[in-house]
mmCIF file of C-alpha atoms and ligand atoms in Angstrom:
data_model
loop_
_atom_site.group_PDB
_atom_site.id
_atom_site.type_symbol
_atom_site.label_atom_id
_atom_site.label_comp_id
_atom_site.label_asym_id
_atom_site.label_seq_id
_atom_site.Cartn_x
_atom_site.Cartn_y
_atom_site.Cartn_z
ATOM 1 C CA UNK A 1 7.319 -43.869 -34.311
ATOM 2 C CA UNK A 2 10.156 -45.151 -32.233
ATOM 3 C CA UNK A 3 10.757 -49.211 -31.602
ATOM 4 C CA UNK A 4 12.632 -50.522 -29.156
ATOM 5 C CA UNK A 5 13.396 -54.125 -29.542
ATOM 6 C CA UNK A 6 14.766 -56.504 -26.809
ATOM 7 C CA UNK A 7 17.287 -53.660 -25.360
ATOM 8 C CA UNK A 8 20.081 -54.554 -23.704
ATOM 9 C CA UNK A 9 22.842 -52.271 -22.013
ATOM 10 C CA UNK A 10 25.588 -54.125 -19.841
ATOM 11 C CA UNK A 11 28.050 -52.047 -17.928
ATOM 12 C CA UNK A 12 30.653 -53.928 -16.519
ATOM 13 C CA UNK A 13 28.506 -56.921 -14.994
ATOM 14 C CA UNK A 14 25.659 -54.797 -14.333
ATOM 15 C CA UNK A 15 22.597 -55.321 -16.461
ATOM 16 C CA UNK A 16 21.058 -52.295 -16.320
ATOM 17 C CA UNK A 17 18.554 -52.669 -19.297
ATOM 18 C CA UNK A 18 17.595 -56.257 -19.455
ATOM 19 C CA UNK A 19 15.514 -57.042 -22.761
ATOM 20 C CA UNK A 20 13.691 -53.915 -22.819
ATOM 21 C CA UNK A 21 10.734 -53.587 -25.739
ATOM 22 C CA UNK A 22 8.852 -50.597 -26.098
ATOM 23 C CA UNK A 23 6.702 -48.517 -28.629
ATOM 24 C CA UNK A 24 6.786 -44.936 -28.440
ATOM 25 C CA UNK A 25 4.353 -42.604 -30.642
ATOM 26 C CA UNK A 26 2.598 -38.915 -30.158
ATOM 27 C CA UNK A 27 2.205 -37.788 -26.771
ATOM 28 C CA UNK A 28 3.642 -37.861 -23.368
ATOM 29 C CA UNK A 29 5.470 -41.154 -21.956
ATOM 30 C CA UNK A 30 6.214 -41.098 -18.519
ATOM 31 C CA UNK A 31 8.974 -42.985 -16.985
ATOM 32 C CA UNK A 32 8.983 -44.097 -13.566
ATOM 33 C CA UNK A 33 10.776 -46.555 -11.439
ATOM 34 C CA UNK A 34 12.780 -46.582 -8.509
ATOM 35 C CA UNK A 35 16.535 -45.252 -8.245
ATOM 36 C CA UNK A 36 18.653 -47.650 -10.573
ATOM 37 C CA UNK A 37 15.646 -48.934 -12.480
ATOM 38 C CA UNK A 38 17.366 -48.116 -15.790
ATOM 39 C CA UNK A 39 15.453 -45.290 -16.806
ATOM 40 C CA UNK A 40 18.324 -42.530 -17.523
ATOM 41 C CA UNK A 41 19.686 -45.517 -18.970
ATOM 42 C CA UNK A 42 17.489 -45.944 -21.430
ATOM 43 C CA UNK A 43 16.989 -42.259 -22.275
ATOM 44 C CA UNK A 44 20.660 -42.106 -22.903
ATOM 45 C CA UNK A 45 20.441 -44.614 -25.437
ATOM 46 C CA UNK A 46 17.459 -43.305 -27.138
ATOM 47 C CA UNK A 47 19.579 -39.610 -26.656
ATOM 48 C CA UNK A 48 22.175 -41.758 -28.933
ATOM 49 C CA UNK A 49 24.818 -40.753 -26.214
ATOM 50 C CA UNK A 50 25.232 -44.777 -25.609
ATOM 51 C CA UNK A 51 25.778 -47.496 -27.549
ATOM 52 C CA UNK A 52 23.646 -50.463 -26.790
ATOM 53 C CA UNK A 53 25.003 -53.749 -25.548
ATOM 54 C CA UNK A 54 22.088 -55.841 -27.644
ATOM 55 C CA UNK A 55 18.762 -55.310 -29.335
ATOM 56 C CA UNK A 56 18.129 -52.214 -31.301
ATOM 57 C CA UNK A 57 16.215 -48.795 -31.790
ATOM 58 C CA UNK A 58 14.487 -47.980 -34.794
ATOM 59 C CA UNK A 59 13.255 -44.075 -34.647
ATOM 60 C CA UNK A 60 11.553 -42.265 -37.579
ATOM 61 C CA UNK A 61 13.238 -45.576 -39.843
ATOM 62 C CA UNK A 62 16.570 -44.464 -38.303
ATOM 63 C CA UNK A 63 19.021 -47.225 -36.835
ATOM 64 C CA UNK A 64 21.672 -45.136 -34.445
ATOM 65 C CA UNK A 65 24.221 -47.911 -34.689
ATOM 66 C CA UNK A 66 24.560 -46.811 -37.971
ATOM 67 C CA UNK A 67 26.992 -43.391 -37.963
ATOM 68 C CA UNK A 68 25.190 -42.001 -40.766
ATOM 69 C CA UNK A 69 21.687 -42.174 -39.293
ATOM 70 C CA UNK A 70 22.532 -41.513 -35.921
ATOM 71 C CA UNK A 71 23.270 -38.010 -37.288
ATOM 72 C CA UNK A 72 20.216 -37.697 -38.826
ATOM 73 C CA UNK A 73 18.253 -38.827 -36.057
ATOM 74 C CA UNK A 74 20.520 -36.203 -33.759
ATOM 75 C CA UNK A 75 19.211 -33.952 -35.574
ATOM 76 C CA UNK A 76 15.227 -34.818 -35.255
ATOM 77 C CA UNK A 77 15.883 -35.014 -31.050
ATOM 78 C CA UNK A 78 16.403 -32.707 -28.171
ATOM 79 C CA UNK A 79 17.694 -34.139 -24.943
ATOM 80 C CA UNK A 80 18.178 -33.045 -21.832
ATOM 81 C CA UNK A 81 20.126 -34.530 -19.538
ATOM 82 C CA UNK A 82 19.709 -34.975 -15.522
ATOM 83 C CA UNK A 83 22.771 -33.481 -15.015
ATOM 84 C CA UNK A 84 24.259 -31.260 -18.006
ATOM 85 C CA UNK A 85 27.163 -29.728 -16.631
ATOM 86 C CA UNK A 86 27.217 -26.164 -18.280
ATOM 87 C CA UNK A 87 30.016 -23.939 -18.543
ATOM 88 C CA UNK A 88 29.375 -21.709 -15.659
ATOM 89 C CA UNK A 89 30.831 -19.061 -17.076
ATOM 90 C CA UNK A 90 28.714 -18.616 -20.504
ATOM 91 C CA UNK A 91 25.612 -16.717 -20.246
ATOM 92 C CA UNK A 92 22.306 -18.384 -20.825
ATOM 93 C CA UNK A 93 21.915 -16.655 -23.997
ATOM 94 C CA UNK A 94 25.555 -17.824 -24.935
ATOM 95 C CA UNK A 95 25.131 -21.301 -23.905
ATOM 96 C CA UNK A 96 21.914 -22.171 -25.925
ATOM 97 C CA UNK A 97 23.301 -20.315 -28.539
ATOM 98 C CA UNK A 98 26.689 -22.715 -28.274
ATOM 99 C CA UNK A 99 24.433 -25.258 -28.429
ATOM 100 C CA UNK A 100 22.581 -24.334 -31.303
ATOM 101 C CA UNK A 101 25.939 -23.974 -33.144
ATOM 102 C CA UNK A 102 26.210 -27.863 -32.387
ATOM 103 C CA UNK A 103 23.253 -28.541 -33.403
ATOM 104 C CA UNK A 104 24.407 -27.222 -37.387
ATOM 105 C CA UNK A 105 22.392 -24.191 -36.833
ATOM 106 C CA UNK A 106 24.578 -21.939 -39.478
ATOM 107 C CA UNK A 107 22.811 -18.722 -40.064
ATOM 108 C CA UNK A 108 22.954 -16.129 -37.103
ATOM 109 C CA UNK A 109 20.051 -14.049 -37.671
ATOM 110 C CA UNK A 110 17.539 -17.091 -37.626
ATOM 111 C CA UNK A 111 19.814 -19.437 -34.705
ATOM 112 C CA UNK A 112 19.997 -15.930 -32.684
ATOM 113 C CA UNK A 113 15.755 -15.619 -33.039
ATOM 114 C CA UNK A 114 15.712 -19.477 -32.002
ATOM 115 C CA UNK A 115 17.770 -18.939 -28.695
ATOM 116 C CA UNK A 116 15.539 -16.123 -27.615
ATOM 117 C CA UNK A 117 12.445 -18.179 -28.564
ATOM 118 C CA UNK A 118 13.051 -21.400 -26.474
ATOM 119 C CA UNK A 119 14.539 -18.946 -23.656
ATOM 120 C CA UNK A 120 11.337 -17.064 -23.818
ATOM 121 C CA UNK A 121 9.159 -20.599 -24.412
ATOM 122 C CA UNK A 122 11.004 -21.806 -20.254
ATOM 123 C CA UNK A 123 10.599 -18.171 -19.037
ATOM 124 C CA UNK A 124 14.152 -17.397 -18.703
ATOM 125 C CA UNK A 125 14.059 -14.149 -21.011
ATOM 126 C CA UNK A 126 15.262 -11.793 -18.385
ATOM 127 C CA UNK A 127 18.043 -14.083 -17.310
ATOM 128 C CA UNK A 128 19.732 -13.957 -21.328
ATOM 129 C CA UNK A 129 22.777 -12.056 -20.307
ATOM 130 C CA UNK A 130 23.063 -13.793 -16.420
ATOM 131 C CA UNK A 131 26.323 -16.033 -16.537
ATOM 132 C CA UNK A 132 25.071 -19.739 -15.639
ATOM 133 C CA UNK A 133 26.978 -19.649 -12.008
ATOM 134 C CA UNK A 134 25.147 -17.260 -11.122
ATOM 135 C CA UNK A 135 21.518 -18.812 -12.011
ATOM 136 C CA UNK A 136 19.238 -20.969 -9.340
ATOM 137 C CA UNK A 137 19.016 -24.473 -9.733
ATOM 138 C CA UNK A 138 15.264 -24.892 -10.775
ATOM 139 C CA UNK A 139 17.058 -21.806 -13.433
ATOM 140 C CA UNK A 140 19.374 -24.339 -14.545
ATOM 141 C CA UNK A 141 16.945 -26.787 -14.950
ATOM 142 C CA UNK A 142 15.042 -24.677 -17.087
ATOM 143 C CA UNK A 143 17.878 -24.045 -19.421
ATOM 144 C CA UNK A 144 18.152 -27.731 -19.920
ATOM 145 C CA UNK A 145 15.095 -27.898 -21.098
ATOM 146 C CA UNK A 146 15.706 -24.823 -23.220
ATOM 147 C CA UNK A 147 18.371 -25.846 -25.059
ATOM 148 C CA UNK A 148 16.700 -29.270 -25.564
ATOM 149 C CA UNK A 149 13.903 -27.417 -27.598
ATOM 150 C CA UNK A 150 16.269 -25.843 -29.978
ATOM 151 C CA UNK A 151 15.022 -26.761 -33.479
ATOM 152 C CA UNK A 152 11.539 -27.914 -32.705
ATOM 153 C CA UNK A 153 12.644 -31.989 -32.380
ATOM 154 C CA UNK A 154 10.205 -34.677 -33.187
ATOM 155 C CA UNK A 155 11.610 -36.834 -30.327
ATOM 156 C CA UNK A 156 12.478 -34.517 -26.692
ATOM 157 C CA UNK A 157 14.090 -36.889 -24.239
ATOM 158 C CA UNK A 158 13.746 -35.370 -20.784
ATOM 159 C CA UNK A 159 15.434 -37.022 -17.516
ATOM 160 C CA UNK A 160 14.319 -36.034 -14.431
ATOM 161 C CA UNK A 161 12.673 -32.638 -16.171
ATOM 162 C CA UNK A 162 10.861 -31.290 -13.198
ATOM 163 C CA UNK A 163 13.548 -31.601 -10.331
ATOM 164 C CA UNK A 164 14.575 -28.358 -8.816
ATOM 165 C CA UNK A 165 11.606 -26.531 -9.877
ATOM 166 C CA UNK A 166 9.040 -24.706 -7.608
ATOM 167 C CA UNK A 167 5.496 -25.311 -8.072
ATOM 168 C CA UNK A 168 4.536 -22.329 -10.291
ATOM 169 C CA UNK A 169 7.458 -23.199 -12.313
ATOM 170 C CA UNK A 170 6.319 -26.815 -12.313
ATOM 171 C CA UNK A 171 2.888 -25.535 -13.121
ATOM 172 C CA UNK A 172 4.116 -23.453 -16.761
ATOM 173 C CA UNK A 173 6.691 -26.820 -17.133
ATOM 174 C CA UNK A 174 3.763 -28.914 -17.294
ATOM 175 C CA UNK A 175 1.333 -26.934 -19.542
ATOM 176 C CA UNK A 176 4.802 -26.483 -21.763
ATOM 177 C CA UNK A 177 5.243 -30.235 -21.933
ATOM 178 C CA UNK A 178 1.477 -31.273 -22.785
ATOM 179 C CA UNK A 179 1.723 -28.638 -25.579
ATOM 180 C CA UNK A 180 4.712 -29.855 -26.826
ATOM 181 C CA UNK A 181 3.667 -33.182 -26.657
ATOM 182 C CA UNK A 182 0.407 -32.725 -28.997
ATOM 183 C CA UNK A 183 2.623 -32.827 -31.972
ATOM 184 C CA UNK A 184 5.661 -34.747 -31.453
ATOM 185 C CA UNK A 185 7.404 -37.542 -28.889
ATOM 186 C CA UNK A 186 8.123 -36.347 -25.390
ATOM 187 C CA UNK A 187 9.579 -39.341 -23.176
ATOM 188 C CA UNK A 188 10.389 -38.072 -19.486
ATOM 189 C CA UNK A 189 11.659 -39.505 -16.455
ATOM 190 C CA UNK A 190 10.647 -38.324 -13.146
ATOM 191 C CA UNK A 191 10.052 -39.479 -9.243
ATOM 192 C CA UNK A 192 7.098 -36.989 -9.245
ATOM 193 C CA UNK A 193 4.155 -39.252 -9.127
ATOM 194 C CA UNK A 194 2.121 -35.805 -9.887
ATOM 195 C CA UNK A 195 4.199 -35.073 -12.824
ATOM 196 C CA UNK A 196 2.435 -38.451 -14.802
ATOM 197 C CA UNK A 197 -1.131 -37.903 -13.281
ATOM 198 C CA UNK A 198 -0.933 -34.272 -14.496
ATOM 199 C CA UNK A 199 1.031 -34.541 -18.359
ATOM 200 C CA UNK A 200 1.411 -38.106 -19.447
ATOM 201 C CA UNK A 201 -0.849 -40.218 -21.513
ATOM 202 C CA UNK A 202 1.021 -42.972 -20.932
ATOM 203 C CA UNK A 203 3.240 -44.277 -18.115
ATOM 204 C CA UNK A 204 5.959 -47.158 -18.280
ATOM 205 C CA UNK A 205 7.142 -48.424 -15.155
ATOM 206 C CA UNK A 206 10.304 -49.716 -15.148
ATOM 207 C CA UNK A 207 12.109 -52.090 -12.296
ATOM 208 C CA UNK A 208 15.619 -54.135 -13.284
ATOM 209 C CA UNK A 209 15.869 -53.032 -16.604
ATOM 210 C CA UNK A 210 12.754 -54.106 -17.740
ATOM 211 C CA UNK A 211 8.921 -52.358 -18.202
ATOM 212 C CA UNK A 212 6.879 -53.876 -15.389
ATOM 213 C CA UNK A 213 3.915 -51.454 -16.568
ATOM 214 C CA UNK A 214 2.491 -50.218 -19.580
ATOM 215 C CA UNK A 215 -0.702 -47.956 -19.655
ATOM 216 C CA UNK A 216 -2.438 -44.864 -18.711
ATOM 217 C CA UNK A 217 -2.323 -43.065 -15.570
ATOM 218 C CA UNK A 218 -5.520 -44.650 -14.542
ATOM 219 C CA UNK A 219 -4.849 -47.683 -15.484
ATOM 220 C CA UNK A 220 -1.691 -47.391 -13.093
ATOM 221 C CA UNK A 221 -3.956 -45.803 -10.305
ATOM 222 C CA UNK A 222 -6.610 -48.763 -10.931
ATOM 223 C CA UNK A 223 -3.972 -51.328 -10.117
ATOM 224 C CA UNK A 224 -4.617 -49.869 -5.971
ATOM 225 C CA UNK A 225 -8.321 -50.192 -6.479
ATOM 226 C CA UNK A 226 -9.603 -51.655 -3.001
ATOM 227 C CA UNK A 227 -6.407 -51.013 -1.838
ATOM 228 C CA UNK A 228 -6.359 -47.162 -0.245
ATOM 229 C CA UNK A 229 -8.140 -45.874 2.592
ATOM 230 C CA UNK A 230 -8.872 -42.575 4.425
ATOM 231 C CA UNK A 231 -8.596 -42.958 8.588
ATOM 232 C CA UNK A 232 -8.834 -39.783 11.579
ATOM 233 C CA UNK A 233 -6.530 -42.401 13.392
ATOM 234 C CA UNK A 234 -3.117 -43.133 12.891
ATOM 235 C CA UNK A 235 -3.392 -46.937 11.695
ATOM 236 C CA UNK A 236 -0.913 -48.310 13.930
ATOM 237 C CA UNK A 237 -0.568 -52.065 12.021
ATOM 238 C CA UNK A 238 -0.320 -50.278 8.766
ATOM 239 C CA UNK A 239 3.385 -50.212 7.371
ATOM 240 C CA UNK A 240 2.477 -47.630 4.434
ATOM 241 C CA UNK A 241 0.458 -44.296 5.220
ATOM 242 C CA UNK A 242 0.872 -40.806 5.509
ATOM 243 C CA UNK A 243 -0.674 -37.551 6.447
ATOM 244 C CA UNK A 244 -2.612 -35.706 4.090
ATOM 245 C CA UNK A 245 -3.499 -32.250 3.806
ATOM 246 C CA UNK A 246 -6.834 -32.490 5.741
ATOM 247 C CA UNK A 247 -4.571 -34.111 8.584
ATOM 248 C CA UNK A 248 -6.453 -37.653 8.114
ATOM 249 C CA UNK A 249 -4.215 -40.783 7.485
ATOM 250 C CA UNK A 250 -4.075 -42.491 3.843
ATOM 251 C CA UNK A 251 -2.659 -45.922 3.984
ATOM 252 C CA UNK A 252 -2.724 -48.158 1.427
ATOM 253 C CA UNK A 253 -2.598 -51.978 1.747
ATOM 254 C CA UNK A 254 -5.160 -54.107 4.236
ATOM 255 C CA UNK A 255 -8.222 -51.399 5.720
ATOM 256 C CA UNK A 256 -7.240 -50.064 9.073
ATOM 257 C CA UNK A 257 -10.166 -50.009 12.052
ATOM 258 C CA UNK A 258 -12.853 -47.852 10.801
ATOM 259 C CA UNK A 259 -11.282 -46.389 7.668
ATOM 260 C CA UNK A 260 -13.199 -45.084 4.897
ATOM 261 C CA UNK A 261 -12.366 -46.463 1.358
ATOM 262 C CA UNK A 262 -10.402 -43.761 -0.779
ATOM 263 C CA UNK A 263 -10.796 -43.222 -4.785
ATOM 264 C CA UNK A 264 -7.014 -44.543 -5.454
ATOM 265 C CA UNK A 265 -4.220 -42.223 -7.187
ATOM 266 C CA UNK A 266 -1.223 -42.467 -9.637
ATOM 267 C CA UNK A 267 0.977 -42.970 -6.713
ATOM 268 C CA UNK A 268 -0.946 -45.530 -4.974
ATOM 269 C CA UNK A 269 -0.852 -47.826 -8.119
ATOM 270 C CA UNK A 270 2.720 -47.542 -8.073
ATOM 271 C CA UNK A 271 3.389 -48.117 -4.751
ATOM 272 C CA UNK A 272 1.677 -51.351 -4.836
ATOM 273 C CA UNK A 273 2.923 -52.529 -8.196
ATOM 274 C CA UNK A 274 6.433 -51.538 -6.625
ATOM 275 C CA UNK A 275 4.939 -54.334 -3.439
ATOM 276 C CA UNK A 276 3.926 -56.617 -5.235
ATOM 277 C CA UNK A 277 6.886 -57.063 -6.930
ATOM 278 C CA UNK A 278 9.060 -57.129 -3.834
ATOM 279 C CA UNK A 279 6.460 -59.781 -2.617
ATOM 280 C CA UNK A 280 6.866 -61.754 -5.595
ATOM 281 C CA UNK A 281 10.676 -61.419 -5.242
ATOM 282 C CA UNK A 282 10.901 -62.322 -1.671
HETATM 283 N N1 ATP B 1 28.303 -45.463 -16.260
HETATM 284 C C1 ATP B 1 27.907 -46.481 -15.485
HETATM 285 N N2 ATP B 1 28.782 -47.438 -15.094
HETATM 286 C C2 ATP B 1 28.392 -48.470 -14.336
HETATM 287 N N3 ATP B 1 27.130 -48.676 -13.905
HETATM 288 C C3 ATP B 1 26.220 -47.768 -14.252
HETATM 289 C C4 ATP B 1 26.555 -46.622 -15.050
HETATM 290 N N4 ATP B 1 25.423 -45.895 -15.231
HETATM 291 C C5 ATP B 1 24.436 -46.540 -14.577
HETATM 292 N N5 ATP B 1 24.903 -47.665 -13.987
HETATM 293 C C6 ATP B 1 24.109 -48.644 -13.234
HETATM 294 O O1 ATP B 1 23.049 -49.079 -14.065
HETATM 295 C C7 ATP B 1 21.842 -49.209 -13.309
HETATM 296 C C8 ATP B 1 20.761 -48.332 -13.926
HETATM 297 O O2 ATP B 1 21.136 -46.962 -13.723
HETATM 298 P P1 ATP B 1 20.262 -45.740 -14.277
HETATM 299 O O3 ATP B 1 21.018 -44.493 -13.975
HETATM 300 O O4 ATP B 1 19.884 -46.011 -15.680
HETATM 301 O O5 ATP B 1 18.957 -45.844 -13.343
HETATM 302 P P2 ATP B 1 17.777 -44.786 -13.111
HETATM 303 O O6 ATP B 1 16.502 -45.556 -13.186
HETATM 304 O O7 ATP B 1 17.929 -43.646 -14.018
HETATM 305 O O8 ATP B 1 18.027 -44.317 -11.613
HETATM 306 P P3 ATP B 1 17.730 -42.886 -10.889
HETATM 307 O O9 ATP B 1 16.258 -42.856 -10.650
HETATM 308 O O10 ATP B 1 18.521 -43.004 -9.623
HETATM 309 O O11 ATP B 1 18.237 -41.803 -11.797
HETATM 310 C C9 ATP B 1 22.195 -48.859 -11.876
HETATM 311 O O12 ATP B 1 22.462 -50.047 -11.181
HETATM 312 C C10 ATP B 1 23.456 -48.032 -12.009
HETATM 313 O O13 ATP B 1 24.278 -48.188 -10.858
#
């Protein structure tokens, strides 16, 4: 169990977390939000990469503002970062084995049996001895998440997990993740609205630094109830709407002429929570 209590993180004069409680247990947590909500933010300082400005975390009864703890809790997490910067010049197999070697893994045999495990658990087995330069992005991505499974952690921190990847690859990610997530604490970030309909219990929406949204996928989707429609016609007053596979219009907000009403979707929830808020702001 992981508490997060009134979390502040200041850079500079930017408030990026702003008073931030949350709960996390079992299962998948989804973070979304738009671009400087404070989400990688927030999984840096759960990551225990950042100190926090105010507030505090409590995970597994382990304070990291205390140096002893922190290590201890280090050692119970797996993080992946949105951007990792690897040593292009390593091999994959090298690399998660380097960071294995961080991560106080001491005897070969069993660290060397790891590294091939989480490799093979992202599907990167026949890329062990290509040098990291030399792999694809949604590759690279992949190793992030590899080297964030080391260990088996109770808490994997995962920012922005699924960019980069192609849809197969997003396919096995997402089976991985729900998996992994039956036993332990998987928080994620992402912009994929399909990413949270398809692997998270739970989703947290977060705007300014603070949770604007707490609940399930359909509880998020509920919150367009009313609100979505299905049109042949291009609904020429509507502001927000889109072509969908079937080449109909969706638009969301007031009904266009002689729409149909539509059974409403992760993303629709959040793109009228996201509205209202700019409504209520205005
Ligand atoms: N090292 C830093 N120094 C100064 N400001 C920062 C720093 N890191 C983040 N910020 C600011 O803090 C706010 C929150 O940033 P953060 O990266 O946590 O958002 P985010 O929700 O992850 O965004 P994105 O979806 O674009 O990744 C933003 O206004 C950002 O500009």
């Amino acid at each position: 169990m992981i508490q997060i209590r009134n979390l502040t993180k200041v850079y500079g004069r930017r408030r990026a977390l702003d008073g931030l409680d949350l709960t996390l247990g079992t299962g998948v947590t989804g973070l979304l939000g738009p671009n400087g909500a404070g989400k990688t933010t927030l999984l840096r300082c759960l990551a225990t990469t950042l100190a926090l400005s105010s507030g505090s975390i409590e995970a597994y009864g382990l304070d990291p503002a205390n140096p002893v703890q922190r290590t201890a809790l280090r050692r119970r997490l797996g993080y992946q970062p949105q951007d990792p910067g690897f040593y292009p010049h390593f091999t994959t197999f090298d690399l998660v084995d380097y960071v294995a070697i961080l991560k106080e893994m001491t005897d070969r045999g069993r660290r060397h049996a790891e590294v091939r495990r989480v490799l093979g658990e992202v599907d990167l087995t026949d890329q062990a001895r290509t040098r990291v330069r030399r792999l694809s992005g949604g590759m690279r991505q992949r190793l992030a998440l590899a080297q964030a499974l080391l260990g088996e952690p109770d808490l994997l921190i995962l920012d922005e997990p699924t960019v980069g990847l192609d849809p197969e690859q997003r396919m096995l990610f997402r089976a991985l993740v729900s998996r992994l997530g039956e036993r332990r604490t998987v928080v994620l970030s992402t912009h994929q609205t399909e990413d949270v309909a398809a692997l998270c219990e739970r989703v947290v929406i977060m705007l300014a630094g603070r949770a604007v949204f707490d609940g399930t996928p359909r509880e998020l989707a509920s919150v367009a109830a009313g609100r979505v429609w299905l049109s042949e016609e291009a609904p020429v007053a509507s502001r927000m709407f889109w072509r969908t596979a079937d080449g109909r219009y969706r638009t969301l907000g007031e009904r266009p002429p002689s729409a149909e009403a539509a059974v409403p979707g992760v993303e629709d929830g959040y793109l009228t929570l996201l509205g209202r808020d700019e409504e209520a702001a205005a």
